[in-house]
């Protein structure tokens, strides 16, 4: 029960992160020491699972996918999304700068902690780190596409967004925004367009299952370089989490009149400076605490 409660709490942290644009649940999974078991559990959904279910029964199949871990994690994510969505929505509307300062501190302080997982900073590791930082920085700076999405395109967008969700430093919702399908997907959910939602959902499941196996294989065969790459992802994502923003382009108008804007980074505003510094330190303190708690159970 103690272990399941710990996984549940980490799931809540992942769910809260996914509710904030620009923040990835994969970042929280990496920080809290459950990234490897998460990839292993997701990648266990394959043909071997079907054979295990057929030959050994449901209990063996449940163990082969680490079902207790996934259930506790999913419960935490769901609880967070249901219970914290209203609070985070309020903070995004009224205290966005302080909220982003909190996540900026959370991610920034995790970079050296994750960097410790790199056993040898050789040329390959340094190159992977710089490439990861440049990639996420570039993704966070791209303007969104303007497209008329068909079902095949929506399927591909769902797959890419799911891949981004399990990569630290890259937000799945932001990928949908860049690919020009954020508005159509939101509209499909609100209008109960089952076909569109199903196409995106099937694409997301396909991308998640396939990419998780690939990531797991890379971590098994080239862990040193991969950890350097993931650390670079975190560094590059800081530009998207910079607390001070200014509106550059109107992207989407919600049915209630709320507007979603493409934003660019701005100079710090003096009236919010001390509050941002405090919440940055709070975020740093929390991630250091989570990392220390995760150490015994991540082995």
Coordinates of C-alpha atoms in Angstrom, one line a residue:
X1 CA 0.0 0.0 0.0
X2 CA 2.8 2.4 0.8
X3 CA 4.4 1.8 -2.6
X4 CA 1.0 2.2 -4.4
X5 CA 0.3 5.4 -2.5
X6 CA 3.7 6.7 -3.6
X7 CA 3.0 5.8 -7.3
X8 CA -0.5 7.4 -6.9
X9 CA 1.0 10.7 -5.7
X10 CA 3.5 10.7 -8.6
X11 CA 0.6 10.1 -10.9
X12 CA -1.2 13.2 -9.5
X13 CA 2.0 15.2 -10.2
X14 CA 2.0 13.9 -13.8
X15 CA -1.7 14.8 -14.2
X16 CA -1.1 18.3 -12.9
X17 CA 1.8 18.8 -15.2
X18 CA -0.2 17.7 -18.3
X19 CA -2.9 20.3 -17.5
X20 CA -0.4 23.1 -17.9
X21 CA 0.5 24.0 -21.6
X22 CA 4.3 23.6 -22.2
X23 CA 4.8 21.0 -19.3
X24 CA 5.1 17.3 -20.0
X25 CA 4.0 14.5 -17.7
X26 CA 7.1 12.7 -18.9
X27 CA 9.2 15.3 -17.1
X28 CA 7.6 14.4 -13.8
X29 CA 8.0 10.7 -14.5
X30 CA 11.7 11.2 -15.1
X31 CA 12.2 13.5 -12.1
X32 CA 10.4 11.1 -9.7
X33 CA 12.2 8.0 -10.8
X34 CA 9.3 6.1 -12.5
X35 CA 10.3 6.8 -16.1
X36 CA 11.9 3.3 -16.7
X37 CA 9.0 1.3 -15.2
X38 CA 6.5 3.4 -17.0
X39 CA 8.1 2.7 -20.4
X40 CA 8.5 -1.0 -19.5
X41 CA 4.8 -1.2 -18.5
X42 CA 3.5 0.6 -21.6
X43 CA 5.7 -1.4 -24.0
X44 CA 4.4 -4.7 -22.4
X45 CA 1.2 -4.3 -24.4
X46 CA 2.2 -6.5 -27.3
X47 CA 1.6 -9.9 -28.8
X48 CA 3.4 -11.6 -26.0
X49 CA 0.8 -10.3 -23.6
X50 CA -1.9 -12.0 -25.7
X51 CA 0.0 -15.3 -25.5
X52 CA 0.4 -14.9 -21.7
X53 CA -3.3 -14.2 -21.3
X54 CA -4.2 -17.3 -23.4
X55 CA -1.8 -19.7 -21.8
X56 CA -1.5 -18.5 -18.2
X57 CA -4.6 -16.5 -17.5
X58 CA -5.5 -13.0 -16.4
X59 CA -3.4 -12.9 -13.3
X60 CA -0.2 -13.6 -15.2
X61 CA -1.1 -11.1 -17.8
X62 CA -1.7 -8.5 -15.1
X63 CA 1.7 -9.1 -13.6
X64 CA 3.4 -9.0 -17.0
X65 CA 2.2 -5.4 -17.6
X66 CA 2.9 -4.4 -14.0
X67 CA -0.8 -3.8 -13.7
X68 CA -0.8 -2.6 -10.1
X69 CA 1.7 0.1 -11.0
X70 CA -0.3 1.3 -14.0
X71 CA -3.5 1.3 -12.1
X72 CA -2.1 3.4 -9.2
X73 CA -0.5 5.8 -11.7
X74 CA -3.6 6.1 -13.8
X75 CA -5.7 6.7 -10.7
X76 CA -3.4 9.5 -9.6
X77 CA -3.4 11.1 -13.1
X78 CA -7.2 10.9 -13.3
X79 CA -7.7 12.2 -9.8
X80 CA -5.4 15.1 -10.5
X81 CA -7.1 16.0 -13.8
X82 CA -10.5 15.9 -12.2
X83 CA -9.6 17.5 -8.9
X84 CA -7.1 20.1 -10.0
X85 CA -8.3 21.1 -13.4
X86 CA -10.4 23.9 -11.9
X87 CA -7.6 25.2 -9.7
X88 CA -5.0 25.1 -12.5
X89 CA -7.5 26.7 -14.9
X90 CA -7.9 29.6 -12.4
X91 CA -4.2 29.9 -11.9
X92 CA -3.6 29.9 -15.7
X93 CA -6.1 32.7 -16.1
X94 CA -5.2 34.9 -13.1
X95 CA -1.7 33.8 -11.8
X96 CA -0.1 32.5 -15.0
X97 CA 3.3 34.2 -14.4
X98 CA 3.6 32.7 -10.9
X99 CA 2.5 29.3 -12.1
X100 CA 5.1 29.2 -14.8
X101 CA 7.7 30.4 -12.4
X102 CA 6.9 27.4 -10.2
X103 CA 7.3 25.0 -13.1
X104 CA 10.4 26.8 -14.3
X105 CA 12.0 26.1 -11.0
X106 CA 10.8 22.6 -11.0
X107 CA 12.3 21.8 -14.4
X108 CA 15.5 23.8 -14.0
X109 CA 16.4 22.1 -10.7
X110 CA 15.8 18.7 -12.2
X111 CA 18.4 19.2 -15.0
X112 CA 21.5 18.6 -12.8
X113 CA 19.7 15.8 -10.9
X114 CA 18.9 13.9 -14.2
X115 CA 22.4 14.8 -15.5
X116 CA 23.9 12.7 -12.7
X117 CA 22.4 9.7 -14.4
X118 CA 24.9 10.3 -17.3
X119 CA 27.8 8.1 -16.2
X120 CA 30.3 9.5 -18.7
X121 CA 30.2 12.9 -20.4
X122 CA 32.0 12.0 -23.6
X123 CA 31.6 13.5 -27.0
X124 CA 28.5 11.4 -27.8
X125 CA 26.8 12.4 -24.5
X126 CA 27.6 16.1 -24.9
X127 CA 26.4 16.1 -28.5
X128 CA 23.2 14.3 -27.5
X129 CA 22.7 16.9 -24.7
X130 CA 23.1 19.9 -27.0
X131 CA 20.9 18.3 -29.7
X132 CA 18.1 17.7 -27.2
X133 CA 18.3 21.2 -25.9
X134 CA 18.3 22.7 -29.4
X135 CA 15.4 20.5 -30.5
X136 CA 13.0 21.4 -27.7
X137 CA 14.1 25.0 -27.9
X138 CA 13.3 25.0 -31.6
X139 CA 10.0 23.2 -31.1
X140 CA 8.9 25.7 -28.5
X141 CA 9.7 28.6 -30.8
X142 CA 7.9 27.3 -33.9
X143 CA 4.7 29.1 -35.2
X144 CA 1.7 26.8 -35.6
X145 CA 0.7 25.4 -39.0
X146 CA -2.6 26.4 -40.7
X147 CA -4.1 23.2 -42.2
X148 CA -7.4 21.6 -43.1
X149 CA -6.8 18.3 -41.4
X150 CA -8.1 15.0 -42.8
X151 CA -8.4 11.8 -40.8
X152 CA -5.0 10.5 -41.8
X153 CA -3.4 13.7 -40.7
X154 CA -5.3 13.7 -37.4
X155 CA -4.2 10.1 -36.8
X156 CA -0.6 11.1 -37.3
X157 CA -1.0 14.2 -35.1
X158 CA -2.4 12.0 -32.3
X159 CA 0.5 9.6 -32.6
X160 CA 3.1 12.5 -32.5
X161 CA 1.3 14.1 -29.5
X162 CA 1.4 10.8 -27.6
X163 CA 5.1 10.4 -28.3
X164 CA 5.7 14.0 -27.0
X165 CA 3.7 13.2 -23.8
X166 CA 6.2 10.6 -22.7
X167 CA 9.3 12.7 -23.6
X168 CA 10.5 15.0 -20.9
X169 CA 10.3 18.7 -21.9
X170 CA 7.8 18.3 -24.8
X171 CA 4.1 19.0 -24.3
X172 CA 1.6 16.9 -26.2
X173 CA -1.0 19.6 -26.3
X174 CA 1.7 22.0 -27.6
X175 CA 2.5 19.6 -30.5
X176 CA -1.2 19.6 -31.4
X177 CA -1.1 23.3 -31.4
X178 CA 2.0 23.4 -33.7
X179 CA 0.5 21.0 -36.1
X180 CA -2.6 23.1 -36.5
X181 CA -5.1 20.6 -35.0
X182 CA -5.5 21.9 -31.4
X183 CA -8.7 23.8 -32.3
X184 CA -10.3 21.0 -34.4
X185 CA -9.6 18.5 -31.6
X186 CA -11.0 20.7 -28.9
X187 CA -14.1 21.4 -31.1
X188 CA -14.5 17.7 -31.8
X189 CA -14.5 16.9 -28.0
X190 CA -17.0 19.7 -27.3
X191 CA -19.3 18.7 -30.1
X192 CA -19.0 15.0 -29.3
X193 CA -17.6 14.2 -32.8
X194 CA -17.0 10.6 -32.0
X195 CA -15.2 9.8 -35.3
X196 CA -12.6 12.6 -35.0
X197 CA -12.0 11.9 -31.4
X198 CA -11.6 8.2 -32.1
X199 CA -9.2 8.8 -35.0
X200 CA -7.0 11.0 -32.8
X201 CA -7.3 8.6 -29.9
X202 CA -6.3 5.5 -32.0
X203 CA -3.4 7.5 -33.3
X204 CA -2.3 8.4 -29.8
X205 CA -2.5 4.8 -28.6
X206 CA -0.5 3.6 -31.7
X207 CA 2.2 6.2 -31.1
X208 CA 2.4 5.6 -27.4
X209 CA 2.8 1.8 -27.7
X210 CA 5.2 2.0 -30.6
X211 CA 7.4 4.8 -29.3
X212 CA 7.6 3.5 -25.8
X213 CA 9.1 0.3 -27.0
X214 CA 11.6 2.3 -29.1
X215 CA 12.5 4.5 -26.1
X216 CA 12.9 1.5 -23.8
X217 CA 15.3 -0.2 -26.3
X218 CA 17.4 3.0 -26.6
X219 CA 17.6 3.2 -22.9
X220 CA 18.7 -0.4 -22.6
X221 CA 21.4 -0.2 -25.4
X222 CA 22.6 3.4 -25.1
X223 CA 21.5 4.6 -21.7
X224 CA 24.4 7.1 -21.2
X225 CA 23.6 9.0 -24.4
X226 CA 19.8 8.8 -23.9
X227 CA 20.0 10.3 -20.4
X228 CA 22.1 13.1 -21.8
X229 CA 19.5 13.6 -24.5
X230 CA 16.7 13.7 -22.0
X231 CA 18.6 16.2 -19.9
X232 CA 19.0 18.3 -23.0
X233 CA 15.2 18.1 -23.6
X234 CA 14.7 19.6 -20.1
X235 CA 17.1 22.4 -20.7
X236 CA 15.5 23.4 -24.0
X237 CA 12.0 23.3 -22.5
X238 CA 12.9 26.2 -20.2
X239 CA 12.3 28.8 -22.8
X240 CA 8.7 27.7 -23.1
X241 CA 8.3 27.9 -19.3
X242 CA 9.8 31.4 -19.0
X243 CA 7.3 33.1 -16.7
X244 CA 7.0 36.5 -18.5
X245 CA 5.2 36.3 -21.9
X246 CA 3.6 38.7 -24.3
X247 CA 0.9 37.9 -26.9
X248 CA 2.1 37.6 -30.5
X249 CA -0.7 35.8 -32.4
X250 CA -4.3 34.9 -31.7
X251 CA -4.6 31.1 -32.2
X252 CA -8.0 30.0 -30.9
X253 CA -11.2 31.6 -29.4
X254 CA -13.1 29.4 -27.1
X255 CA -16.9 29.2 -27.0
X256 CA -17.0 31.2 -23.7
X257 CA -14.9 34.0 -25.3
X258 CA -11.5 33.0 -23.9
X259 CA -8.6 33.4 -26.3
X260 CA -5.5 31.2 -26.8
X261 CA -2.5 33.2 -28.0
X262 CA 0.9 32.3 -29.4
X263 CA 3.2 34.0 -26.9
X264 CA 6.8 35.0 -27.0
X265 CA 9.2 35.6 -24.0
X266 CA 9.4 39.1 -22.5
X267 CA 11.6 40.9 -20.1
X268 CA 10.8 40.3 -16.4
X269 CA 8.3 42.7 -14.9
X270 CA 9.5 44.2 -11.6
X271 CA 6.1 44.0 -9.9
X272 CA 6.1 40.2 -10.2
X273 CA 9.8 39.6 -9.8
X274 CA 9.9 38.6 -6.1
X275 CA 6.8 36.5 -6.3
X276 CA 8.3 34.6 -9.3
X277 CA 11.6 34.1 -7.4
X278 CA 9.8 32.7 -4.4
X279 CA 7.7 30.2 -6.5
X280 CA 10.8 29.2 -8.5
X281 CA 12.5 28.3 -5.3
X282 CA 9.4 26.4 -4.1
X283 CA 9.4 24.4 -7.4
X284 CA 13.1 23.7 -6.9
X285 CA 12.6 22.5 -3.3
X286 CA 9.7 20.2 -4.3
X287 CA 11.6 18.5 -7.1
X288 CA 14.7 18.0 -4.9
X289 CA 12.4 16.4 -2.3
X290 CA 10.7 14.2 -4.9
X291 CA 14.0 13.1 -6.2
X292 CA 15.3 12.1 -2.8
X293 CA 12.1 10.2 -2.0
X294 CA 12.3 8.4 -5.4
X295 CA 15.8 7.1 -4.9
X296 CA 15.0 4.0 -2.8
X297 CA 12.1 2.9 -5.0
X298 CA 13.8 3.6 -8.4
X299 CA 16.4 0.9 -7.9

